[in-house]
Short mmCIF file of C-alpha atoms in Angstrom, two decimals:
data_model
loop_
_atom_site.label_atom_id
_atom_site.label_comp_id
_atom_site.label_asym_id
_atom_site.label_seq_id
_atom_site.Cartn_x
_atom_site.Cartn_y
_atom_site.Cartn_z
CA UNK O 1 28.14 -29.08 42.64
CA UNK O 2 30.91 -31.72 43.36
CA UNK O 3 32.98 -32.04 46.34
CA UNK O 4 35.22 -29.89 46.00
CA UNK O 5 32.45 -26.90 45.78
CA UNK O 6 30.50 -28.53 49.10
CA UNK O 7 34.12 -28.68 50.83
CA UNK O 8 34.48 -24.95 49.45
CA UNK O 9 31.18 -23.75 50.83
CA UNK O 10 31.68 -25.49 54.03
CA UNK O 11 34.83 -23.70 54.36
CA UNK O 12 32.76 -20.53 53.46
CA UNK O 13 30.09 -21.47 56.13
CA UNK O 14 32.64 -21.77 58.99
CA UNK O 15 34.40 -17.91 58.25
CA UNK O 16 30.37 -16.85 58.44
CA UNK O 17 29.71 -18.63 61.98
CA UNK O 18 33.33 -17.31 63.48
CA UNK O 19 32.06 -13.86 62.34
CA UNK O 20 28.70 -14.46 64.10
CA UNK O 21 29.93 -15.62 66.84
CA UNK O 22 32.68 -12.78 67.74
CA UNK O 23 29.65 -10.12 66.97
CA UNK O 24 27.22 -11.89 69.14
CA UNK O 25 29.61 -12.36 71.90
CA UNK O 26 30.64 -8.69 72.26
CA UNK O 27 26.72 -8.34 72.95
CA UNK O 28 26.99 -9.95 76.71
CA UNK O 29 30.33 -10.65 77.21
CA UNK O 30 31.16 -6.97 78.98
CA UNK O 31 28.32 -7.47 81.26
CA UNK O 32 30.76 -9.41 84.07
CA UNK O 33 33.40 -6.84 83.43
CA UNK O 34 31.33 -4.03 84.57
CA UNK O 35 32.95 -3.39 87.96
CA UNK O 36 36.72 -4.03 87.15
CA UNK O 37 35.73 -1.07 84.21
CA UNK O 38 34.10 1.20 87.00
CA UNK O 39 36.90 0.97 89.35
CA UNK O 40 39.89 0.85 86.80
CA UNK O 41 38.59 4.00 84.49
CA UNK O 42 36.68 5.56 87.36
CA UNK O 43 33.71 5.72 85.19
CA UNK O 44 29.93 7.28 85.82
CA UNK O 45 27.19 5.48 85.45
CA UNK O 46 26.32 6.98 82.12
CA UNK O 47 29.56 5.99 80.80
CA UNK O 48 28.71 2.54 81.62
CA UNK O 49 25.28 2.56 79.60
CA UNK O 50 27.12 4.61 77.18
CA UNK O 51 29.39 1.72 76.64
CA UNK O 52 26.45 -0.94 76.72
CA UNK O 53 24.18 0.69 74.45
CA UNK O 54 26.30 2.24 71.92
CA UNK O 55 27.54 -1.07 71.16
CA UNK O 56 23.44 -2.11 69.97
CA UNK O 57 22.74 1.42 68.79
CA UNK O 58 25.24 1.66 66.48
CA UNK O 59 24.45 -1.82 65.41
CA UNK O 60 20.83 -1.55 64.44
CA UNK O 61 21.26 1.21 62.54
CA UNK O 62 23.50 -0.10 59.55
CA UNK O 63 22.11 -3.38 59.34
CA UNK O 64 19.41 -3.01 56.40
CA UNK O 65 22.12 -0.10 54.73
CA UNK O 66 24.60 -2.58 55.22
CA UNK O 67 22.55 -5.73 53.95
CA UNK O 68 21.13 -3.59 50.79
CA UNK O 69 24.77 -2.56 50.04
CA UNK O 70 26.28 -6.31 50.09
CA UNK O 71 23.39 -7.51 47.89
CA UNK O 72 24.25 -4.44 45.60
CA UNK O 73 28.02 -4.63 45.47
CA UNK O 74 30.05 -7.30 46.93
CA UNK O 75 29.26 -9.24 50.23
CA UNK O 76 32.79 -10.45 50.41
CA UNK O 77 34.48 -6.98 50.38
CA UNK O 78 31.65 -5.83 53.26
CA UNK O 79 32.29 -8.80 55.26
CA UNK O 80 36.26 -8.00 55.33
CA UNK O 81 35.87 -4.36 56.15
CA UNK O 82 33.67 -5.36 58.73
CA UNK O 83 36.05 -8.05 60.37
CA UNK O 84 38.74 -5.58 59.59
CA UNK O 85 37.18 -2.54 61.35
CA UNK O 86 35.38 -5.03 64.19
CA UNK O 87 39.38 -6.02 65.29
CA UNK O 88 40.59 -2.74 65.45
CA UNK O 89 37.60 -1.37 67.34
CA UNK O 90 38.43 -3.93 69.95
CA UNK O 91 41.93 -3.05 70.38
CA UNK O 92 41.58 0.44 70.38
CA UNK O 93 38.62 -0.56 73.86
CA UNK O 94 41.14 -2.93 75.06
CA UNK O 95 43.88 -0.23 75.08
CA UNK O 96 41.79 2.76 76.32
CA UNK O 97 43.46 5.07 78.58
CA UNK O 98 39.88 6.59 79.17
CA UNK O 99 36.20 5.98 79.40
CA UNK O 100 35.55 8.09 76.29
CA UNK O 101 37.84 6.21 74.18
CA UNK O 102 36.28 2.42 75.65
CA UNK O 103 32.65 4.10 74.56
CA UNK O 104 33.85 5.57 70.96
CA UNK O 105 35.55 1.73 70.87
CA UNK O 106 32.83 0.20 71.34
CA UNK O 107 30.34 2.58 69.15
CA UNK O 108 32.44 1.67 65.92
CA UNK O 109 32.22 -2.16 67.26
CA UNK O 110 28.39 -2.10 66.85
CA UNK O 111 29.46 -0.37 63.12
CA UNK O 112 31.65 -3.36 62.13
CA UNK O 113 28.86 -5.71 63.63
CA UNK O 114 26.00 -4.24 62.16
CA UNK O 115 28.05 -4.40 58.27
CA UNK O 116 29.37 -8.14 59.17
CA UNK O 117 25.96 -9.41 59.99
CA UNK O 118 23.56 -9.43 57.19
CA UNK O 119 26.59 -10.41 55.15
CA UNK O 120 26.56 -13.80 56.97
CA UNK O 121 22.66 -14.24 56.03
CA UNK O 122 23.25 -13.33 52.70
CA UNK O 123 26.07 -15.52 51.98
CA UNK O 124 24.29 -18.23 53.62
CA UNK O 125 21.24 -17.42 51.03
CA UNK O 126 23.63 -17.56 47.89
CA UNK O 127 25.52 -20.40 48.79
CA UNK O 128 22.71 -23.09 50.01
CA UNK O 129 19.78 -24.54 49.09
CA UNK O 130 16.56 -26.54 50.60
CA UNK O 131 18.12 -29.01 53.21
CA UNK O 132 21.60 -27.55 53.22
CA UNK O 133 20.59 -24.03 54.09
CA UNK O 134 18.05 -25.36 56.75
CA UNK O 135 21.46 -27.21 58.42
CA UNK O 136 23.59 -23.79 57.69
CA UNK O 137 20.94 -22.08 59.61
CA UNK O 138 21.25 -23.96 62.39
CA UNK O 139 24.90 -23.97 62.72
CA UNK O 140 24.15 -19.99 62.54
CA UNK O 141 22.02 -20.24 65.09
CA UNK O 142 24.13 -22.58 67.44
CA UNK O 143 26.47 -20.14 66.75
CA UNK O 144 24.54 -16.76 67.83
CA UNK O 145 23.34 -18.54 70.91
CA UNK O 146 26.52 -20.17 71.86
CA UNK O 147 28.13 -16.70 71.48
CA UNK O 148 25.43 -14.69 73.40
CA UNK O 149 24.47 -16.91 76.47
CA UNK O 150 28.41 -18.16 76.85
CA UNK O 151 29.16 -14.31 76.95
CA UNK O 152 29.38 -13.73 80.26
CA UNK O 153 30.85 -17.00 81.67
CA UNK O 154 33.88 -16.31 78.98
CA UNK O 155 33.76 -13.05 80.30
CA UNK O 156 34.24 -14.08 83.74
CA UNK O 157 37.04 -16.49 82.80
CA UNK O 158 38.99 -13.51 81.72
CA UNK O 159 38.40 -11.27 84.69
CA UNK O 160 39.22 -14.41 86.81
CA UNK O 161 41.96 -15.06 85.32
CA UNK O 162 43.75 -11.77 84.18
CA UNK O 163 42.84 -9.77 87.17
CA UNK O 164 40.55 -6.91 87.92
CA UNK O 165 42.73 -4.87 86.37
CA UNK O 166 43.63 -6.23 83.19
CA UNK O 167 41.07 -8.90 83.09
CA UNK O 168 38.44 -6.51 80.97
CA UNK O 169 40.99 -5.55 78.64
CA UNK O 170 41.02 -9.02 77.37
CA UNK O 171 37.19 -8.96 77.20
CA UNK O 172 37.87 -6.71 74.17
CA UNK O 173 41.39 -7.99 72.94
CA UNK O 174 40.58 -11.47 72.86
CA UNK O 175 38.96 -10.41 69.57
CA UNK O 176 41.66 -8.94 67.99
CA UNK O 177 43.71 -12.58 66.96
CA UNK O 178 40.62 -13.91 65.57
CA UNK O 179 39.52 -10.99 63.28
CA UNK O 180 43.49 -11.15 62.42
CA UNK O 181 43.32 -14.96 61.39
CA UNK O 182 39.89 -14.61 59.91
CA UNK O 183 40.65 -11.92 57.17
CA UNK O 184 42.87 -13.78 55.10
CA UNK O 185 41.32 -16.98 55.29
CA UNK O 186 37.64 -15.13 54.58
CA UNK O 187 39.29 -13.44 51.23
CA UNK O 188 40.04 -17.06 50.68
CA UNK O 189 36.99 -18.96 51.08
CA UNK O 190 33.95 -16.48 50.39
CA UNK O 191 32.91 -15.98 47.10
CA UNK O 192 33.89 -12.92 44.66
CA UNK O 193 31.04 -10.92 43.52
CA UNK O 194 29.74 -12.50 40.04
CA UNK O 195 30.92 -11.07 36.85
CA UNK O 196 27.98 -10.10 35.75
CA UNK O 197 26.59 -7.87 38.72
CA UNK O 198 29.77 -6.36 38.68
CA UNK O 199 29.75 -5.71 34.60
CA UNK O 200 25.66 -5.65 33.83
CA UNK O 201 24.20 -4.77 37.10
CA UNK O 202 26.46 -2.77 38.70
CA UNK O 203 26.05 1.00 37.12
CA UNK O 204 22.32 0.79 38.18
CA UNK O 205 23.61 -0.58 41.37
CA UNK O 206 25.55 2.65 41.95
CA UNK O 207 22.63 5.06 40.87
CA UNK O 208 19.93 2.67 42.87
CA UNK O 209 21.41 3.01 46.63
CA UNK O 210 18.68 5.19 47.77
CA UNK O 211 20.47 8.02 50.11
CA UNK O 212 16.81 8.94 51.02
CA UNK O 213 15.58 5.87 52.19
CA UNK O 214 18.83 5.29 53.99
CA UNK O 215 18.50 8.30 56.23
CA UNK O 216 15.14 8.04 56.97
CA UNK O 217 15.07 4.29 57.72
CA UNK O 218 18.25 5.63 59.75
CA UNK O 219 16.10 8.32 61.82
CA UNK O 220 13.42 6.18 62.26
CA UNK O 221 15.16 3.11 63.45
CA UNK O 222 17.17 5.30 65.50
CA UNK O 223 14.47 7.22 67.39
CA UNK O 224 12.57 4.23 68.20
CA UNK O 225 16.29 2.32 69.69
CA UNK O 226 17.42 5.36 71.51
CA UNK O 227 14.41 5.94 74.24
CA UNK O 228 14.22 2.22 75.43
CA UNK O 229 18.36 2.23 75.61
CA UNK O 230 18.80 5.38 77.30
CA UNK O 231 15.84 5.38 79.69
CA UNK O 232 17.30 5.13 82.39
CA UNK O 233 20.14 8.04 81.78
CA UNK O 234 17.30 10.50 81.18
CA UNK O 235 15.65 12.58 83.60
CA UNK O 236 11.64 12.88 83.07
CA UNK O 237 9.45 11.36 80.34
CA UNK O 238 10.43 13.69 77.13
CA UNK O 239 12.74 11.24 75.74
CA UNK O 240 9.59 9.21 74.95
CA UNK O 241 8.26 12.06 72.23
CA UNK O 242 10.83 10.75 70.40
CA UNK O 243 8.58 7.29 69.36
CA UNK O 244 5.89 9.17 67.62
CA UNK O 245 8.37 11.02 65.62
CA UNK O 246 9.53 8.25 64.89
CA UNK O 247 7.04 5.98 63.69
CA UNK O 248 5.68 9.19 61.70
CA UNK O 249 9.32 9.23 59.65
CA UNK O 250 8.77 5.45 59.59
CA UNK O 251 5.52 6.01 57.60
CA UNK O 252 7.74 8.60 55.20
CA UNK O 253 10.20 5.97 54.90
CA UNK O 254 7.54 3.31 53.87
CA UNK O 255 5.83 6.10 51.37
CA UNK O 256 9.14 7.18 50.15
CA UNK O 257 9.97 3.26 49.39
CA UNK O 258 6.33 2.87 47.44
CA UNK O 259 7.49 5.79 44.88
CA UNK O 260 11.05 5.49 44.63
CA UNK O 261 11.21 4.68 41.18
CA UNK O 262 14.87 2.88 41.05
CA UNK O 263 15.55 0.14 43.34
CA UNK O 264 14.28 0.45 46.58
CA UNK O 265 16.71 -0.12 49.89
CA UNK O 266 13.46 -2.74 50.98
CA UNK O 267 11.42 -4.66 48.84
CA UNK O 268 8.29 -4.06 50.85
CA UNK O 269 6.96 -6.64 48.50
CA UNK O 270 8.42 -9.01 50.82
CA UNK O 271 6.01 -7.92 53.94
CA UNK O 272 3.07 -9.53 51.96
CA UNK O 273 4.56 -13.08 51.97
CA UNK O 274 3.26 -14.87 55.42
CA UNK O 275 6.27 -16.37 56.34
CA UNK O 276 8.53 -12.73 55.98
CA UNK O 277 5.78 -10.92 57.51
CA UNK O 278 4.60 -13.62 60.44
CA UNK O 279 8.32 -14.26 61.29
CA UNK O 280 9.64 -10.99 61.51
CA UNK O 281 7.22 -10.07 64.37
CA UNK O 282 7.79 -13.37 66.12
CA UNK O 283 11.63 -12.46 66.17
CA UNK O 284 10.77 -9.01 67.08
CA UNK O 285 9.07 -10.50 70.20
CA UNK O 286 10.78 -13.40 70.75
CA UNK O 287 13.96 -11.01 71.19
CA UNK O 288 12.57 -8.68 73.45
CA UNK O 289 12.14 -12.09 75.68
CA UNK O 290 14.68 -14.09 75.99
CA UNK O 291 17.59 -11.52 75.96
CA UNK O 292 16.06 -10.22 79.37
CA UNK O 293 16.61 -13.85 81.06
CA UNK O 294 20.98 -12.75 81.11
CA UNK O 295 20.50 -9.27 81.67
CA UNK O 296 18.39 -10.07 85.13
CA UNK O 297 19.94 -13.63 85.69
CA UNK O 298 23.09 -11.94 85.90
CA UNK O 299 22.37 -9.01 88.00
CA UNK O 300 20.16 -11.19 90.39
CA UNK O 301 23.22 -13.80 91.26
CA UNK O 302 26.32 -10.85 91.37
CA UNK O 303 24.26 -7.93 92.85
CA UNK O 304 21.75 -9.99 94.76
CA UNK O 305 23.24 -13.11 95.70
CA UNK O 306 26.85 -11.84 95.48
CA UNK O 307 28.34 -14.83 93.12
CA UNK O 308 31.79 -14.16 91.26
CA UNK O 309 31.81 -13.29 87.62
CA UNK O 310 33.03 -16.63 86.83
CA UNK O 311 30.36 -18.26 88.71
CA UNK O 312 27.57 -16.56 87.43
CA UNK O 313 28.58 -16.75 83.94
CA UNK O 314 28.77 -20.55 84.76
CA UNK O 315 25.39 -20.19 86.02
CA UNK O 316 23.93 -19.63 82.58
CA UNK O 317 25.41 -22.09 80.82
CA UNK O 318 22.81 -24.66 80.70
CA UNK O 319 20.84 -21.97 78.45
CA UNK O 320 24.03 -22.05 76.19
CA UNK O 321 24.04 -25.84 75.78
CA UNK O 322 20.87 -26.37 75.42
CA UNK O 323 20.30 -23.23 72.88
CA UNK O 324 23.43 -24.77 70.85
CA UNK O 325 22.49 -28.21 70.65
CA UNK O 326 18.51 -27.37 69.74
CA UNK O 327 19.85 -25.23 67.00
CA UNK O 328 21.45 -27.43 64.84
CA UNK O 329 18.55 -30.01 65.22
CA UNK O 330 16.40 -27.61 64.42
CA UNK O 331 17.96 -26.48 60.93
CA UNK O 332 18.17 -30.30 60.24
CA UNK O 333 14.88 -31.03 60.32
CA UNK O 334 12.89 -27.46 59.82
CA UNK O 335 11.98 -27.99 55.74
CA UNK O 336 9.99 -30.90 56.60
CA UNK O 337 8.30 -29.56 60.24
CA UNK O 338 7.76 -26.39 59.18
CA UNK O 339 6.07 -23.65 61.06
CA UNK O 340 4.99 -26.28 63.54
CA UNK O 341 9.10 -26.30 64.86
CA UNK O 342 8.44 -22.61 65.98
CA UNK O 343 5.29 -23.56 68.15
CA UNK O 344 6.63 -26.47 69.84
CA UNK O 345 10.33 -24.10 70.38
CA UNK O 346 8.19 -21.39 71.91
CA UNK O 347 5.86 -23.83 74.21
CA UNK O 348 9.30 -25.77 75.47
CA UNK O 349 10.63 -21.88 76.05
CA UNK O 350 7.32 -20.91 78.08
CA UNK O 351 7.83 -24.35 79.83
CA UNK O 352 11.33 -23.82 81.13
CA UNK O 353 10.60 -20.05 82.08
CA UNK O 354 7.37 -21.09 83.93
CA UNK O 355 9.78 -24.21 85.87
CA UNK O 356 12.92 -21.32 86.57
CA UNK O 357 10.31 -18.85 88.52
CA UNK O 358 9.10 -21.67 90.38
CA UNK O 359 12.65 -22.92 91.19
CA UNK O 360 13.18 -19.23 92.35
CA UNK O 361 10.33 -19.17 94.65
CA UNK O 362 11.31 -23.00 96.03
CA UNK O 363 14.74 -21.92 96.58
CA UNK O 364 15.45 -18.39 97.01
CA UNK O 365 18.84 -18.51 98.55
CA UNK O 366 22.80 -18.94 96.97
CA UNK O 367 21.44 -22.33 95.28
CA UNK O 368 19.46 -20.89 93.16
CA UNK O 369 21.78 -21.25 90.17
CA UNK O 370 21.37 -25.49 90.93
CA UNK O 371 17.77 -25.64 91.46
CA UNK O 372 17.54 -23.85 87.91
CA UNK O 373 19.75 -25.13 85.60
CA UNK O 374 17.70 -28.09 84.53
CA UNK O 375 14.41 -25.16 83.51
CA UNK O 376 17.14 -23.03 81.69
CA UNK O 377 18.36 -25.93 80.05
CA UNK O 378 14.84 -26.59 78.75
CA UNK O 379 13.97 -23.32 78.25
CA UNK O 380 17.47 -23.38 75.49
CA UNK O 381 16.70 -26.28 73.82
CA UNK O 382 13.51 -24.28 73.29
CA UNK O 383 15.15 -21.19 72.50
CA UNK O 384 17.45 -22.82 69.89
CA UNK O 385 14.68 -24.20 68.06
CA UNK O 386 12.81 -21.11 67.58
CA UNK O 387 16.04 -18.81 66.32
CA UNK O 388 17.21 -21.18 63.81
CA UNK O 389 13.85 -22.48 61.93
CA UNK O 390 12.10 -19.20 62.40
CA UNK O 391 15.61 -17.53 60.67
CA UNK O 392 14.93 -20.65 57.90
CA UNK O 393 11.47 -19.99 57.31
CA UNK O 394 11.44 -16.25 57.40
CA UNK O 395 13.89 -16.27 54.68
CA UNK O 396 12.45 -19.63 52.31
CA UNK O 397 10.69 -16.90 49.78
CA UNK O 398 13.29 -14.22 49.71
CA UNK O 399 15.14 -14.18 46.53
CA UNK O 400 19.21 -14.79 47.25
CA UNK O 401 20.07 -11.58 45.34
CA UNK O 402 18.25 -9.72 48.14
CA UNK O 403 19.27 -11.69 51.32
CA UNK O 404 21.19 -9.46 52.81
CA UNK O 405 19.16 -6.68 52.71
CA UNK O 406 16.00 -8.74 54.04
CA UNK O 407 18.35 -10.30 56.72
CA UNK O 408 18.97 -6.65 57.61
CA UNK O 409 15.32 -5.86 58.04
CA UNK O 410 14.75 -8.80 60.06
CA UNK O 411 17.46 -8.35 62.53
CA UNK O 412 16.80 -4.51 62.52
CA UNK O 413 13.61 -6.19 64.25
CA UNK O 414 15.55 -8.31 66.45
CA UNK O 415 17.45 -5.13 67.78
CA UNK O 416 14.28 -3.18 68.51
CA UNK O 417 12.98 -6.16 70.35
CA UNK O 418 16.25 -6.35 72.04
CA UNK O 419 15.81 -2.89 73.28
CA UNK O 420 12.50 -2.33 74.04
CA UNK O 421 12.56 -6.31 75.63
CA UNK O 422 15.41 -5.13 78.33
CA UNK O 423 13.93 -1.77 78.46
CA UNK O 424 10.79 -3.60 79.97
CA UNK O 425 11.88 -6.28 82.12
CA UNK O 426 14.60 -3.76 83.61
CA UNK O 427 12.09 -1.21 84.04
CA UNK O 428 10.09 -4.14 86.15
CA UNK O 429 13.15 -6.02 87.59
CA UNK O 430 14.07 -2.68 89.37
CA UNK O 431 10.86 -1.52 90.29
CA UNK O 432 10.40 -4.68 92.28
CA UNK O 433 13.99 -4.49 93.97
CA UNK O 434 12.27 -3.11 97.21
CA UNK O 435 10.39 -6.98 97.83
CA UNK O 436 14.13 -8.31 97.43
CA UNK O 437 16.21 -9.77 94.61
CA UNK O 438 14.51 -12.76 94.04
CA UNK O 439 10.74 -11.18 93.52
CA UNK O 440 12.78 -8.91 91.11
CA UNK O 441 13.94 -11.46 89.28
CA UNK O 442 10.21 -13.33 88.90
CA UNK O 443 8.81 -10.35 88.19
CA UNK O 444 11.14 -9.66 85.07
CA UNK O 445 10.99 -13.49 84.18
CA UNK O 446 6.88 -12.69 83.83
CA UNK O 447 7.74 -9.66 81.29
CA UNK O 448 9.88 -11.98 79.31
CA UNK O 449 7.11 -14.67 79.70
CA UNK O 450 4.55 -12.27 77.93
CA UNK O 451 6.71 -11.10 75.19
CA UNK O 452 7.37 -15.29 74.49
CA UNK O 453 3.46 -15.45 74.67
CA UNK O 454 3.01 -13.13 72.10
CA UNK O 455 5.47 -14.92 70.09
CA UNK O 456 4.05 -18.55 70.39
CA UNK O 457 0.29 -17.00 69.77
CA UNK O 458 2.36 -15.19 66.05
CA UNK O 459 3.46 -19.10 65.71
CA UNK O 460 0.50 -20.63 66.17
CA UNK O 461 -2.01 -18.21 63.50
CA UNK O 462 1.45 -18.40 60.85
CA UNK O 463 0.96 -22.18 61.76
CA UNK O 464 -3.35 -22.67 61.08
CA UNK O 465 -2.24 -20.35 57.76
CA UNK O 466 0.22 -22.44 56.54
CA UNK O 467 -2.19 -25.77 57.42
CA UNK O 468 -5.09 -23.98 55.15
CA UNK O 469 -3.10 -23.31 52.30
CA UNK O 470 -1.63 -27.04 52.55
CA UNK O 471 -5.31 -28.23 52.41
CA UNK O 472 -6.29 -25.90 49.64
CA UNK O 473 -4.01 -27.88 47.39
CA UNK O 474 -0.81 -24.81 47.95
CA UNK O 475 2.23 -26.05 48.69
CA UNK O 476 5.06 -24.08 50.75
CA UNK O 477 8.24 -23.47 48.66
CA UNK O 478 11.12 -26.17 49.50
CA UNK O 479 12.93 -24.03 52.77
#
């Protein structure tokens, strides 16, 4: 392909990573907001999860529907509804007159996120190759961490600087001119569905979407999200029945997809290639680690040590840097390093969270954020590394006609982790609360720790596996 098409697919690759970024931003930027919201809306504590957790609710339940439905029709036309529905989600939060309306706001958000995202993977299968997808990887992952860690200092910058009052307003609006700028230039830039899915593929398309399998991957994924999110809303333990239920329609879901005779909604095929299988349960792990670090960092330095919004969003920003910088280094050089990348990620990880609970126990008091923001630094360089090659390598055998749709399944897994992850370490972090703040926080750095653990042990047996078929004269596909 000439210039021209590189300069074209470039073009394309920077509409993805705004896209990504906006959706992974909304994730963590309300988190600083929290008590202008309480005191401006008068608004319960359930309203508050409400608003938190409909947001990733919402969101892991469309993304494999949503995937399987750009691979089927157009990825373009699902990316622009998305932006399109993502920007007026936001204003409509921004320019609630009510709690209710900031939590229906934010419900369709996690909709428009959840039918943006796979679209990004996909588009980033169709339109690269070996090297260049490795690099476009990267930038996606620079971009998700960027997005997610700089959440809550951007967050804070608002509130600071807009007021209690009208400062989290703009933690929603500030969406709205980017989504409005992004449409037409995304129309532009991303590439039309091809003639001849649209003309040859597309009636069997239509009669393949599998209504089934979406509503019982829907139930599934849904009763397995909605006990870890709302745990803490819910009086007693029966919210927990819902699990079993869950993983039983999970196993109907999988039986349904064996049979269905048309074109299944997930190639299950996929599940018995090492680097699908292997890296979809290091992401599911690897999630339900490292999003814990903001959720408790956070809490520990406004609750516990009483710093500003602006100040503790600050206070993660080493994570950010380091996270964004690792990334694209990582996509750069993951076709020739391999499984190897995730490993040494994951140890680097396990190294900075080991350093930031020592720095904790060192120095407990208001310079805490200091004394650790050479650990968290290391700890996202490591972090970086593992979400972009483990993205790259995950996806090397999936066919670009299905990207989306196996980008859904592994980000559905990213969203579980997500869930159960904070689930865990808040279920610890607050637990501990009466031995003070800063044993809180150690104590839900060690439940992160173990997920990561779990992780780097995934890494290192999809690591001797890869070695052994190397040696047995198989050689891994070009990622």
């Amino acid at each position: 392909m000439g210039a021209s098409g590189l300069e074209r697919r470039r073009h394309a690759l920077a509409a993805c990573l705004v896209a990504a970024f906006i959706t992974g931003l909304d994730v963590s930027i309300v988190n600083v907001a929290l008590p202008s919201i309480r005191e401006q809306l008068r608004a319960t504590e359930v309203g508050l999860q409400w608003m938190l957790c409909g947001y990733a609710l919402s969101f892991g339940l469309v993304l494999v529907p949503a995937g399987r439905l750009g691979d089927a029709r157009s990825r373009r036309a699902l990316f622009l509804a998305g932006v399109a529905l993502f920007s007026l989600s936001s204003a409509v939060s921004g320019l609630a007159w009510s709690m209710s309306v900031v939590v229906a706001g934010r419900m369709v958000q996690g909709l428009a996120a959840g039918l943006l995202t796979p679209q990004v993977s996909g588009l980033i299968q169709q339109l690269f190759q070996g090297q260049e997808r490795g690099r476009a990887f990267g930038a996606l992952g620079a971009a998700l961490g960027i997005s997610t860690t700089a959440g809550p200092l951007i967050g804070g910058v608002l509130v600071t600087v807009f007021g209690p009052e009208h400062g989290w307003r703009w933690v929603f609006l500030v969406n709205v001119p980017i989504g409005i700028a992004l449409l037409p230039v995304a129309w532009r830039v991303l590439p039309a569905p091809r003639p001849a899915r649209a003309a040859g593929l597309g009636v069997r398309r239509r009669e393949s979407m599998d209504p089934v399998g979406v509503g019982l991957l829907g139930v599934g994924v849904g009763g397995l999200l909605v006990p870890f999110i709302h745990q803490y809303q819910w009086e007693g333990n029966a919210e927990w029945l819902l699990i079993p239920v869950a993983l039983v329609v999970l196993a109907v879901f999988v039986g349904w997809e064996r049979t269905y005779r048309l074109e299944p909604l997930v190639d299950l095929t996929l599940f018995r290639r090492p680097s699908y299988n292997l890296g979809t349960v290091i992401a599911l792990f690897y999630f339900a680690g490292f999003t814990g670090i903001f959720f408790t960092f956070t809490l520990y330095l406004q609750s516990g040590l009483h710093y500003s919004p602006l100040m503790a969003g600050l206070s993660i920003t080493p994570f950010a840097l380091g996270s964004a910088g690792a990334s694209v280094a990582g996509g750069r050089i993951v076709a020739r390093a391999g499984p190897r990348l995730v490993v040494v990620g994951l140890s680097i990880v396990t190294v900075g969270l080991v350093a930031t609970m020592a720095m904790t126990e060192l120095v407990p008091g208001r310079g805490v954020a200091l004394v650790t923001a050479l650990p968290l630094l290391v700890a996202g360089i490591g972090s970086g590394l593992v979400i972009s090659s483990n993205q790259v390598i995950t996806l090397s055998e999936v066919p670009p006609a299905g990207g989306g749709s196996a980008s859904g399944v592994l980000q559905t897994g990213q969203r579980l982790g997500t869930a159960m992850g904070n689930a865990a370490v808040g279920s610890m972090f607050f637990g501990s609360l009466r031995d003070g703040w800063p044993t809180a926080f150690r104590h839900g750095l060690l439940v992160v720790l173990v997920c990561v653990l779990i992780a780097l042990a995934v890494a290192v047996y999809h690591l001797i596996q890869d070695l052994r078929a190397q040696t047995s004269g198989w050689h891994r596909p070009a990622r």
